[in-house]
CSV table of C-alpha atoms and ligand atoms in Angstrom, one decimal:
chain,number,residue,atom,x,y,z
J,1,MET,CA,0.0,0.0,0.0
J,2,LYS,CA,1.1,3.6,-0.7
J,3,LEU,CA,-0.5,5.9,1.8
J,4,ILE,CA,-0.3,9.4,3.2
J,5,LEU,CA,-1.2,9.7,6.9
J,6,LEU,CA,-2.7,13.1,7.7
J,7,GLY,CA,-3.7,14.3,11.2
J,8,ALA,CA,-2.6,16.7,13.9
J,9,PRO,CA,0.4,16.0,16.1
J,10,GLY,CA,-0.7,13.3,18.5
J,11,ALA,CA,-3.4,12.0,16.2
J,12,GLY,CA,-1.6,8.6,16.1
J,13,LYS,CA,0.0,8.7,12.7
J,14,GLY,CA,3.1,7.0,13.9
J,15,THR,CA,1.3,4.2,15.8
J,16,VAL,CA,-1.0,3.5,12.8
J,17,ALA,CA,2.0,3.5,10.4
J,18,LYS,CA,3.8,1.0,12.6
J,19,MET,CA,0.8,-1.3,12.7
J,20,LEU,CA,0.3,-1.0,8.9
J,21,THR,CA,3.9,-2.1,8.2
J,22,LYS,CA,3.0,-5.5,9.6
J,23,ILE,CA,0.2,-6.0,7.2
J,24,ASP,CA,1.9,-6.0,3.8
J,25,GLY,CA,5.6,-5.0,4.2
J,26,ALA,CA,5.2,-1.3,3.3
J,27,VAL,CA,7.8,0.8,5.1
J,28,GLN,CA,7.0,3.7,7.5
J,29,ILE,CA,8.6,7.0,6.4
J,30,SER,CA,8.5,9.5,9.2
J,31,THR,CA,10.1,12.9,8.4
J,32,GLY,CA,10.1,13.7,12.1
J,33,ASP,CA,12.1,10.5,12.9
J,34,ILE,CA,14.5,11.2,10.1
J,35,LEU,CA,15.0,14.8,11.2
J,36,ARG,CA,15.4,13.9,14.9
J,37,GLY,CA,18.0,11.2,13.9
J,38,ALA,CA,19.9,13.9,11.8
J,39,VAL,CA,19.9,16.3,14.7
J,40,GLN,CA,21.3,13.7,17.1
J,41,ALA,CA,23.9,12.6,14.6
J,42,GLY,CA,24.9,16.2,14.1
J,43,THR,CA,24.8,16.1,10.3
J,44,GLU,CA,24.5,19.2,8.1
J,45,LEU,CA,20.7,18.5,7.7
J,46,GLY,CA,20.4,18.2,11.5
J,47,LYS,CA,22.2,21.5,12.1
J,48,GLU,CA,19.9,23.2,9.6
J,49,ALA,CA,16.7,21.7,11.0
J,50,GLU,CA,17.3,21.9,14.8
J,51,ALA,CA,16.2,25.4,15.6
J,52,TYR,CA,13.0,25.2,13.6
J,53,MET,CA,12.1,21.9,15.3
J,54,LYS,CA,12.8,23.2,18.9
J,55,ARG,CA,10.3,26.0,18.3
J,56,GLY,CA,7.7,23.8,16.8
J,57,ASP,CA,8.1,25.5,13.4
J,58,LEU,CA,8.2,23.6,10.2
J,59,VAL,CA,11.5,22.9,8.6
J,60,PRO,CA,11.8,24.6,5.1
J,61,ASP,CA,10.1,22.7,2.3
J,62,GLU,CA,13.3,22.5,0.2
J,63,LEU,CA,15.1,20.5,2.9
J,64,ILE,CA,12.2,18.2,3.3
J,65,MET,CA,11.8,17.6,-0.5
J,66,GLY,CA,15.5,16.9,-0.7
J,67,ILE,CA,15.1,14.1,1.9
J,68,MET,CA,12.0,12.7,0.4
J,69,GLU,CA,13.2,12.7,-3.2
J,70,LYS,CA,16.0,10.3,-2.1
J,71,ARG,CA,14.0,8.3,0.4
J,72,LEU,CA,11.2,7.5,-2.0
J,73,GLN,CA,13.6,6.0,-4.5
J,74,ALA,CA,15.2,3.6,-2.0
J,75,PRO,CA,14.6,-0.1,-2.9
J,76,ASP,CA,12.6,-0.8,0.3
J,77,CYS,CA,9.8,1.6,-1.0
J,78,GLU,CA,8.9,-0.8,-3.9
J,79,LYS,CA,6.6,-2.8,-1.6
J,80,GLY,CA,4.8,0.3,-0.5
J,81,PHE,CA,5.2,3.2,2.0
J,82,LEU,CA,3.3,5.0,4.7
J,83,LEU,CA,4.1,8.7,4.8
J,84,ASP,CA,3.9,9.8,8.4
J,85,GLY,CA,4.3,13.6,8.9
J,86,PHE,CA,4.8,14.4,5.2
J,87,PRO,CA,3.5,16.3,3.3
J,88,ARG,CA,2.9,19.1,5.8
J,89,THR,CA,2.2,22.1,3.5
J,90,ILE,CA,0.4,22.6,0.2
J,91,ALA,CA,3.8,23.4,-1.4
J,92,GLN,CA,5.1,19.9,-0.2
J,93,ALA,CA,1.9,18.3,-1.5
J,94,ASP,CA,2.3,19.9,-4.9
J,95,ALA,CA,6.0,18.9,-5.0
J,96,LEU,CA,5.2,15.4,-4.0
J,97,LYS,CA,2.5,15.1,-6.7
J,98,ALA,CA,5.1,16.1,-9.3
J,99,LEU,CA,7.8,13.8,-7.8
J,100,LEU,CA,5.4,10.8,-7.8
J,101,ALA,CA,4.4,11.5,-11.4
J,102,ARG,CA,8.0,11.6,-12.4
J,103,LEU,CA,8.8,8.4,-10.6
J,104,GLY,CA,5.6,6.7,-12.0
J,105,ILE,CA,4.3,6.0,-8.5
J,106,GLU,CA,0.5,6.0,-7.8
J,107,LEU,CA,-0.8,6.7,-4.3
J,108,ASP,CA,-3.7,4.6,-2.9
J,109,MET,CA,-5.1,7.3,-0.7
J,110,ALA,CA,-4.5,10.0,2.0
J,111,VAL,CA,-6.0,9.0,5.3
J,112,ASN,CA,-7.0,11.8,7.7
J,113,ILE,CA,-7.0,10.7,11.3
J,114,ASP,CA,-9.4,13.0,13.0
J,115,VAL,CA,-9.1,13.1,16.8
J,116,PRO,CA,-10.7,15.7,19.2
J,117,ARG,CA,-8.4,18.5,20.4
J,118,GLU,CA,-8.8,17.5,24.1
J,119,VAL,CA,-7.5,14.0,23.3
J,120,ILE,CA,-4.6,15.5,21.3
J,121,LEU,CA,-3.5,17.8,24.1
J,122,ASP,CA,-3.7,15.1,26.7
J,123,ARG,CA,-1.7,12.7,24.5
J,124,LEU,CA,1.1,15.2,23.7
J,125,THR,CA,1.7,16.2,27.3
J,126,THR,CA,1.9,12.6,28.5
J,127,ARG,CA,3.9,11.3,25.5
J,128,ARG,CA,7.4,10.1,26.0
J,129,THR,CA,9.9,9.0,23.3
J,130,CYS,CA,12.9,6.7,23.4
J,131,ALA,CA,16.1,8.9,23.1
J,132,ASN,CA,17.8,6.4,20.8
J,133,PRO,CA,17.6,7.9,17.3
J,134,LYS,CA,17.5,4.4,15.8
J,135,CYS,CA,14.6,3.4,18.0
J,136,GLN,CA,12.4,6.4,18.8
J,137,ALA,CA,9.7,4.1,20.4
J,138,ILE,CA,6.7,6.0,21.7
J,139,TYR,CA,5.3,5.6,25.2
J,140,ASN,CA,2.6,7.3,27.3
J,141,VAL,CA,3.0,7.9,31.0
J,142,LYS,CA,-0.7,7.2,31.6
J,143,SER,CA,-1.8,4.6,28.9
J,144,SER,CA,1.4,2.8,27.9
J,145,PRO,CA,4.4,3.4,30.2
J,146,PRO,CA,7.6,1.4,29.7
J,147,LYS,CA,7.9,-1.6,32.0
J,148,GLN,CA,10.7,0.1,33.9
J,149,GLU,CA,10.1,3.8,34.4
J,150,GLY,CA,12.3,5.9,32.1
J,151,VAL,CA,13.8,3.0,30.3
J,152,CYS,CA,12.9,1.8,26.7
J,153,ASP,CA,11.4,-1.7,26.6
J,154,LYS,CA,12.9,-2.3,23.1
J,155,CYS,CA,16.4,-1.0,23.4
J,156,GLY,CA,17.1,0.0,27.1
J,157,SER,CA,17.9,3.7,26.2
J,158,PRO,CA,16.4,6.5,28.3
J,159,VAL,CA,12.8,7.4,27.6
J,160,VAL,CA,12.4,11.2,27.6
J,161,GLN,CA,10.0,14.1,26.9
J,162,ARG,CA,10.8,15.6,23.5
J,163,GLU,CA,12.1,19.1,23.5
J,164,ASP,CA,9.2,20.2,21.4
J,165,GLU,CA,6.7,18.7,23.8
J,166,THR,CA,6.7,21.5,26.4
J,167,GLU,CA,3.3,23.2,26.6
J,168,ALA,CA,4.5,26.3,24.7
J,169,ALA,CA,5.9,24.3,21.8
J,170,ILE,CA,2.9,22.0,21.7
J,171,SER,CA,0.4,24.9,21.3
J,172,HIS,CA,2.7,26.4,18.6
J,173,ARG,CA,2.8,23.0,16.8
J,174,LEU,CA,-1.0,22.7,16.9
J,175,GLN,CA,-1.3,26.2,15.5
J,176,THR,CA,1.1,25.5,12.7
J,177,TYR,CA,-0.9,22.3,12.0
J,178,SER,CA,-4.2,24.3,11.7
J,179,GLU,CA,-2.6,27.0,9.5
J,180,LYS,CA,-0.3,25.0,7.2
J,181,THR,CA,-1.2,21.3,7.3
J,182,ALA,CA,-5.0,21.1,7.8
J,183,PRO,CA,-5.6,22.6,4.3
J,184,LEU,CA,-4.1,19.3,2.9
J,185,ILE,CA,-7.4,17.6,3.8
J,186,GLY,CA,-9.1,19.7,1.1
J,187,PHE,CA,-6.2,19.2,-1.3
J,188,TYR,CA,-6.5,15.4,-1.2
J,189,GLU,CA,-10.3,15.5,-1.2
J,190,LYS,CA,-10.1,17.4,-4.5
J,191,GLU,CA,-7.6,14.8,-5.8
J,192,GLY,CA,-10.2,12.1,-5.0
J,193,LEU,CA,-7.8,10.4,-2.6
J,194,LEU,CA,-9.2,11.3,0.8
J,195,LEU,CA,-10.3,8.8,3.5
J,196,ASN,CA,-11.5,10.6,6.6
J,197,VAL,CA,-11.5,8.5,9.8
J,198,SER,CA,-12.8,9.9,13.1
J,199,ALA,CA,-11.5,7.5,15.7
J,200,THR,CA,-9.4,7.7,18.8
J,201,SER,CA,-8.4,4.0,18.7
J,202,SER,CA,-5.6,3.0,16.3
J,203,ASP,CA,-7.3,-0.4,15.8
J,204,ALA,CA,-10.4,1.4,14.4
J,205,VAL,CA,-8.3,3.4,12.0
J,206,ILE,CA,-6.5,0.3,10.8
J,207,ALA,CA,-9.9,-1.4,10.3
J,208,ALA,CA,-11.2,1.5,8.2
J,209,ILE,CA,-8.1,1.5,6.0
J,210,GLN,CA,-8.3,-2.2,5.5
J,211,ALA,CA,-12.0,-2.0,4.6
J,212,LYS,CA,-11.3,0.7,2.1
J,213,LEU,CA,-8.4,-1.1,0.5
J,214,GLY,CA,-10.3,-4.4,0.5
J,215,LEU,CA,-7.6,-6.1,2.6
F,301,ADP,P1,4.4,15.5,15.3
F,301,ADP,O1,4.3,14.7,16.5
F,301,ADP,O2,4.3,17.0,15.5
F,301,ADP,O3,3.6,15.0,14.1
F,301,ADP,P2,6.9,14.9,13.9
F,301,ADP,O4,7.8,14.0,14.6
F,301,ADP,O5,6.2,14.5,12.7
F,301,ADP,O6,5.9,15.5,15.0
F,301,ADP,O7,7.7,16.3,13.5
F,301,ADP,C1,8.5,16.9,14.5
F,301,ADP,C2,9.0,18.2,13.9
F,301,ADP,O8,9.8,17.9,12.7
F,301,ADP,C3,8.0,19.2,13.4
F,301,ADP,O9,7.5,20.0,14.4
F,301,ADP,C4,8.8,20.0,12.3
F,301,ADP,O10,9.6,20.9,12.9
F,301,ADP,C5,9.6,18.9,11.7
F,301,ADP,N1,9.0,18.2,10.5
F,301,ADP,C6,8.7,16.9,10.4
F,301,ADP,N2,8.1,16.7,9.2
F,301,ADP,C7,8.1,17.8,8.5
F,301,ADP,C8,7.7,18.2,7.2
F,301,ADP,N3,7.2,17.3,6.4
F,301,ADP,N4,7.9,19.5,6.9
F,301,ADP,C9,8.4,20.4,7.7
F,301,ADP,N5,8.8,20.1,9.0
F,301,ADP,C10,8.7,18.9,9.4
F,302,ZN,ZN1,14.3,2.4,22.4
């Protein structure tokens, strides 16, 4: 499957993407994970992206398109991909459309995961992330804490609150989402690719996607 996952920060795009990878071998491509990995590795890309990310601002479209142009041509994308956190602006969506046409790739759909704002706020303030850039497993202090407090179940690295998950950065990220990313819902509706799912459980989102794709 070749899907775009849309939704506010905290809507569950990453969780849904991870669950979908187990269905048919499609890979998850999270621009947030790629960027956090680059920041921690101290690469040129990481240095350019870091300040934007800390503030909860979007990284410039050109940097993102540079990453995605390469990533989408990697051999592991042949079985399919789940775009998690990309595109984030109309400019990125336009550039992606042109890129996919050039590569001869056709999307199945763009899934909008629609979750009430109260749920989003609660999830983001209680979310914790594995600090290991190669792992980045996600936990929640209330609903899914690691077995041992502060330690990742999967790799043993510290589990921390992301720097952009302070209250100020969260409200800025949500505002950026409403202004820059929410318009993509209309964009993909016009393209005839939109599946809107209002559900707070990831299982329900997966079921809706499977039903639509006939899986
Ligand atoms: P979220 O939980 O907000 O969906 P992500 O992990 O997707 O978080 O992204 C974290 C940060 O990385 C964003 O706030 C932004 O600074 C940057 N980022 C990720 N993807 C993109 C993108 N497609 N375009 C611009 N910036 C991005
Ligand atoms: Zn880990």
